[in-house]
Short mmCIF file of C-alpha atoms in Angstrom, two decimals:
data_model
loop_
_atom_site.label_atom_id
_atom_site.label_comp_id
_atom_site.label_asym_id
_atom_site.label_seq_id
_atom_site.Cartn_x
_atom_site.Cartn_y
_atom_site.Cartn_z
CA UNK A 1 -5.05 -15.28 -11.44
CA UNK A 2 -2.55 -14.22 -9.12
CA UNK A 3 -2.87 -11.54 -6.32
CA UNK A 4 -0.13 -9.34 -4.95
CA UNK A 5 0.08 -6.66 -2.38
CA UNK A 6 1.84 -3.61 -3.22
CA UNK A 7 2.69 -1.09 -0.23
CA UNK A 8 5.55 1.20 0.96
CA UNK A 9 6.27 4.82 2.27
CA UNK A 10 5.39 7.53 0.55
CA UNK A 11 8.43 8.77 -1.42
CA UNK A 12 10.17 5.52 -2.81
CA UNK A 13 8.04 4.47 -5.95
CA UNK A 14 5.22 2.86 -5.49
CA UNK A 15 2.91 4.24 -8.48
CA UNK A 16 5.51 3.54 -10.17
CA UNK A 17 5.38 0.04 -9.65
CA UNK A 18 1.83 0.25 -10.02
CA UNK A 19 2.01 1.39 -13.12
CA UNK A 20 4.36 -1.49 -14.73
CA UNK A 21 2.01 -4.41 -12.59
CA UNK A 22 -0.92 -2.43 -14.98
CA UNK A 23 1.63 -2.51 -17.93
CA UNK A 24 1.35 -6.63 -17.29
CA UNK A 25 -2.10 -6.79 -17.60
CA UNK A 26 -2.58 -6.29 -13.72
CA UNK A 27 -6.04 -4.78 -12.68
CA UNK A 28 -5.07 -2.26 -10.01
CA UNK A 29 -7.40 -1.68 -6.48
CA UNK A 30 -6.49 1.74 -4.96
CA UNK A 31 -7.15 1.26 -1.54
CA UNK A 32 -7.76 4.63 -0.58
CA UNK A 33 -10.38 5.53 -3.42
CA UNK A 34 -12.22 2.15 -2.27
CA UNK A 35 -12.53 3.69 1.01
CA UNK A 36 -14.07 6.53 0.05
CA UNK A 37 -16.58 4.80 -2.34
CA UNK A 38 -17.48 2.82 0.52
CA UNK A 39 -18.23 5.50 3.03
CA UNK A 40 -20.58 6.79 -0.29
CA UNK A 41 -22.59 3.24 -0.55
CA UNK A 42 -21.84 0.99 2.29
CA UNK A 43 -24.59 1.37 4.74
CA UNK A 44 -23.41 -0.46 7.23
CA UNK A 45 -20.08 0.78 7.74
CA UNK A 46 -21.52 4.24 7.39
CA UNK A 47 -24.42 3.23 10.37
CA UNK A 48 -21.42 1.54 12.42
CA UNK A 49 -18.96 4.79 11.87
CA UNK A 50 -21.97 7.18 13.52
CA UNK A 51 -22.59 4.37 16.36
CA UNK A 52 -19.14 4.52 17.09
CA UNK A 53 -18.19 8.06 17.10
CA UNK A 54 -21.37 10.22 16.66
CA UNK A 55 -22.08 12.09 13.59
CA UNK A 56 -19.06 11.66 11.57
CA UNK A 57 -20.83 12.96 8.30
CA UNK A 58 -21.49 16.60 6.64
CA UNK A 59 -24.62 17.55 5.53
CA UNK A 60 -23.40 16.37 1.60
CA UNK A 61 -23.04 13.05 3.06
CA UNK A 62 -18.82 13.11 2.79
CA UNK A 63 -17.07 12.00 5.71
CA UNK A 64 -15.91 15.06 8.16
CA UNK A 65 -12.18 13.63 7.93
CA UNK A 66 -10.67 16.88 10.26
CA UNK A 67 -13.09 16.34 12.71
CA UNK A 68 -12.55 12.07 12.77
CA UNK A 69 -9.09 12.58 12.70
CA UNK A 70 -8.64 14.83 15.27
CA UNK A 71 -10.64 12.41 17.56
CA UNK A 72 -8.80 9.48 17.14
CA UNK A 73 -4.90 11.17 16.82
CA UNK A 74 -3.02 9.83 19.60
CA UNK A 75 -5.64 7.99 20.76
CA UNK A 76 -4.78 4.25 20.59
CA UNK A 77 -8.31 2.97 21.46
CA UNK A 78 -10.30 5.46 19.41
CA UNK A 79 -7.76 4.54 16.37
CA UNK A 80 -8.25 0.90 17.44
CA UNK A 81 -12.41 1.30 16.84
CA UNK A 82 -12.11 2.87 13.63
CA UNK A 83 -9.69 0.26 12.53
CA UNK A 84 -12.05 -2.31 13.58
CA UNK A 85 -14.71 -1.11 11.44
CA UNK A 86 -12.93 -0.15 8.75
CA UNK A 87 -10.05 -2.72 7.92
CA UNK A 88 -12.94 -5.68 7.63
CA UNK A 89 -15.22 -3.55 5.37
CA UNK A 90 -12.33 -2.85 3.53
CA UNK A 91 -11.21 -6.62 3.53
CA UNK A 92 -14.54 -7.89 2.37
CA UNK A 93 -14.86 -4.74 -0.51
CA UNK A 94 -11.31 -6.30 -1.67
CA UNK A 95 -12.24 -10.17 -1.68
CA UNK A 96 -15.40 -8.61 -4.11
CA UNK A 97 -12.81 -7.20 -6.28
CA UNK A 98 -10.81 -10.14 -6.26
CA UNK A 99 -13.80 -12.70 -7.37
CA UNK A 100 -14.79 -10.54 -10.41
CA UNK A 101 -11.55 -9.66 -11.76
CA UNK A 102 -10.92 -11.50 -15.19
CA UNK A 103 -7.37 -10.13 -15.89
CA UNK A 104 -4.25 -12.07 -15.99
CA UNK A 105 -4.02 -10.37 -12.26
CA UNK A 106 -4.79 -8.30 -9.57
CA UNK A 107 -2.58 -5.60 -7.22
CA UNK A 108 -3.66 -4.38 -4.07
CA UNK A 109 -2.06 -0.53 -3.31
CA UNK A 110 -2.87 -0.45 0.38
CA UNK A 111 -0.52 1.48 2.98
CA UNK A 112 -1.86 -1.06 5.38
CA UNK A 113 -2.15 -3.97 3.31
CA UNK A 114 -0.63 -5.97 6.67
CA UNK A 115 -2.22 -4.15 9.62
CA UNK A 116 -5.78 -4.48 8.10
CA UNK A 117 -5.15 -8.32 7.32
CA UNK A 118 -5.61 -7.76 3.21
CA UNK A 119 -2.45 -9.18 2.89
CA UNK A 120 -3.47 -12.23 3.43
CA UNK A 121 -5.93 -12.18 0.42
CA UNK A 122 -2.79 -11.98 -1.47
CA UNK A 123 -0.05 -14.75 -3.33
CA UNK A 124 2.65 -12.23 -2.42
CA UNK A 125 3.38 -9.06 -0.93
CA UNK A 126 6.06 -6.33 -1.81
CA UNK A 127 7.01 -3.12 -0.09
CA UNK A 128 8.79 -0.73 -2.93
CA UNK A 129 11.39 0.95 -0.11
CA UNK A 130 13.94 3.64 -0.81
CA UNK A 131 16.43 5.41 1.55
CA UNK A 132 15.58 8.11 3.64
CA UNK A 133 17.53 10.76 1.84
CA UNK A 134 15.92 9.86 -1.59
CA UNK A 135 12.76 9.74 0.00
CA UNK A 136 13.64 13.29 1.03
CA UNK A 137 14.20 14.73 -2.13
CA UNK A 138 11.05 12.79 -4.14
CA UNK A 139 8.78 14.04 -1.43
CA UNK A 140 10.23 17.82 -1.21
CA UNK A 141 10.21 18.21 -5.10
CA UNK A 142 6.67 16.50 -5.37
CA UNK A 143 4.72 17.93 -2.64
CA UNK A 144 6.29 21.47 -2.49
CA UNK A 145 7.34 21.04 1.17
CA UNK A 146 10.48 21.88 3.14
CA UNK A 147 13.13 19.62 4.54
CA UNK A 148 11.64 20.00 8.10
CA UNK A 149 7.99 19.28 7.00
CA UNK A 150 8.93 16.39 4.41
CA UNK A 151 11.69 14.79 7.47
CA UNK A 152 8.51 14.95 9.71
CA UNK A 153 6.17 12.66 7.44
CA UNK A 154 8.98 10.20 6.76
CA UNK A 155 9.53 9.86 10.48
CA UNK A 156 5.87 9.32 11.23
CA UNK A 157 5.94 6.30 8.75
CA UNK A 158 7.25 3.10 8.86
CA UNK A 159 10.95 2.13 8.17
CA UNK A 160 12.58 -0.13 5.63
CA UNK A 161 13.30 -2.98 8.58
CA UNK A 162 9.36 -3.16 9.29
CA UNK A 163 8.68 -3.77 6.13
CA UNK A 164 11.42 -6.20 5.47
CA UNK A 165 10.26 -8.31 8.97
CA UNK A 166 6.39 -8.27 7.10
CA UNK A 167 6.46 -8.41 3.82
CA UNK A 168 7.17 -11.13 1.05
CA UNK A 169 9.65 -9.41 -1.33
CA UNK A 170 11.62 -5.72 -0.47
CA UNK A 171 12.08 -3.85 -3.92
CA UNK A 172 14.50 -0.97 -3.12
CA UNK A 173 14.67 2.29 -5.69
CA UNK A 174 18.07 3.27 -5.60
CA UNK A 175 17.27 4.78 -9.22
CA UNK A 176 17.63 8.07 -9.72
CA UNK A 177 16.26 8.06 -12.80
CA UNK A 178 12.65 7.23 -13.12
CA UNK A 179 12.89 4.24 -16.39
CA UNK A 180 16.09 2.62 -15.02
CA UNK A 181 13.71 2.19 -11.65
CA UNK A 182 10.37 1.26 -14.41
CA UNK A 183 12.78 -1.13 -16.16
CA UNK A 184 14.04 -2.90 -12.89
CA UNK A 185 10.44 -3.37 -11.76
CA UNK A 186 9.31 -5.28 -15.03
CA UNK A 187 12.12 -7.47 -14.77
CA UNK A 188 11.34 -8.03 -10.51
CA UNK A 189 7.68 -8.59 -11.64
CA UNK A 190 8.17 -11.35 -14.58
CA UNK A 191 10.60 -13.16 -12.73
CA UNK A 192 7.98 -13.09 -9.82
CA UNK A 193 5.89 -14.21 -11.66
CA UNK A 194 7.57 -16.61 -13.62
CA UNK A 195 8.47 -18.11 -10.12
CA UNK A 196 4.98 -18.24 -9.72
CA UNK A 197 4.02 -20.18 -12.32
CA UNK A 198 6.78 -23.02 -11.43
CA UNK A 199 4.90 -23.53 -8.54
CA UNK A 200 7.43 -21.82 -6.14
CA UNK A 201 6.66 -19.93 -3.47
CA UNK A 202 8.32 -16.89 -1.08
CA UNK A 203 7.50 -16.14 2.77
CA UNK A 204 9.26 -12.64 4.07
CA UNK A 205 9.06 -14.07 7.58
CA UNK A 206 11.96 -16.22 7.02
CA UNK A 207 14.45 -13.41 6.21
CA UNK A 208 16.36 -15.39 3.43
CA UNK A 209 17.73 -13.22 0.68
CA UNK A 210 17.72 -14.26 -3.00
CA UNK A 211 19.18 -11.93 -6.26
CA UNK A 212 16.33 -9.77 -7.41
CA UNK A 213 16.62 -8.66 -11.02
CA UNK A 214 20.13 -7.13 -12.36
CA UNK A 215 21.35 -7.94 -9.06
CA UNK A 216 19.65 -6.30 -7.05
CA UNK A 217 19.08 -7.69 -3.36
CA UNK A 218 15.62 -9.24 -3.05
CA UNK A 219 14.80 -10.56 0.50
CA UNK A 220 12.11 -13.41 0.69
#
């Protein structure tokens, strides 16, 4: 079974992606709705979330996000506590996943897959990147915001070179229409994973650059 990370700003095609890896008998782990189960059932992190930082809960049990939020924004040792409880619960709810799957694969949509170490779980990772002004445009037309407020969430995130300098593979979506992107990911996926089963390998640290599918630039 083989593992792969998928992550990437918000804006450049990531569910797409997702969707083709699940098109390929992938079974896909949405990071953020595992969180959320596991602030419903995991005791412990719920116990070591209120030892940390009081009571974080509302009286229907949900996490008060607003009020968490605003406590650890801009603070980098607050943000560094939560991350330390959270990333290995997180970690550990993923390696569950991982042992029970029984498709042909698993992906991993985290927007921390590297920061909170699930990365490693993983054969590869890939960050599905796209240039600022497309980014622009997706996130304006699909979240109803203006340029200011859709520039301002692109800036907080991280940029194309971070990703490059961490992950495995780059896929850039230079498409502007949605199935030429779809039909460029298949092809980046079976030839990943074709690679794969020839016993070859990719490492992002190195910074080499291979052809990814229909030419496009594919940075190992």
């Amino acid at each position: 079974m083989t593992v792969l990370g998928i992550t990437g700003p918000t804006g450049a095609g990531k569910t797409t992606a997702l969707e083709v890896l699940a098109e390929l008998g992938f079974e896909i782990v949405d990071c953020d709705a595992l969180y959320y189960e596991l602030l419903r059932t995991d005791g412990t992190l719920r116990r070591k979330l209120r030892e940390a930082f009081g009571e974080v809960f509302l009286p229907d049990g949900s996490l008060d996000r607003r009020s968490l939020a605003r406590r650890v924004f801009g603070n980098g040792e607050e943000l560094a506590t939560l991350n330390g409880i959270v990333f290995p619960a997180m970690s550990a709810a993923v390696e569950r996943k991982i042992q029970y799957c029984s498709q042909k694969g698993l992906a991993i949509d985290a927007v921390n897959l590297v920061e909170s170490g699930i990365g490693g779980l993983c054969r590869a990772t890939v960050a599905v990147t796209a240039p600022p002004a497309v980014r622009l445009q997706r996130i304006m037309a699909r979240d109803c915001l203006t340029r200011e407020q859709a520039q301002a969430r692109i800036r907080a995130q991280k940029s194309a070179d971070w990703y490059r300098e961490n992950c495995s593979f780059l896929l850039e979506n230079q498409e502007e229409d949605r199935e030429a992107f779809r039909a460029l990911v298949r092809l980046f996926f079976q030839d990943l994973l074709e690679m794969f089963n020839k016993g070859e390998t990719g490492n992002g640290s190195e910074g080499m650059e291979r052809e990814a599918p229909d030419g496009e630039e594919e940075r190992l």
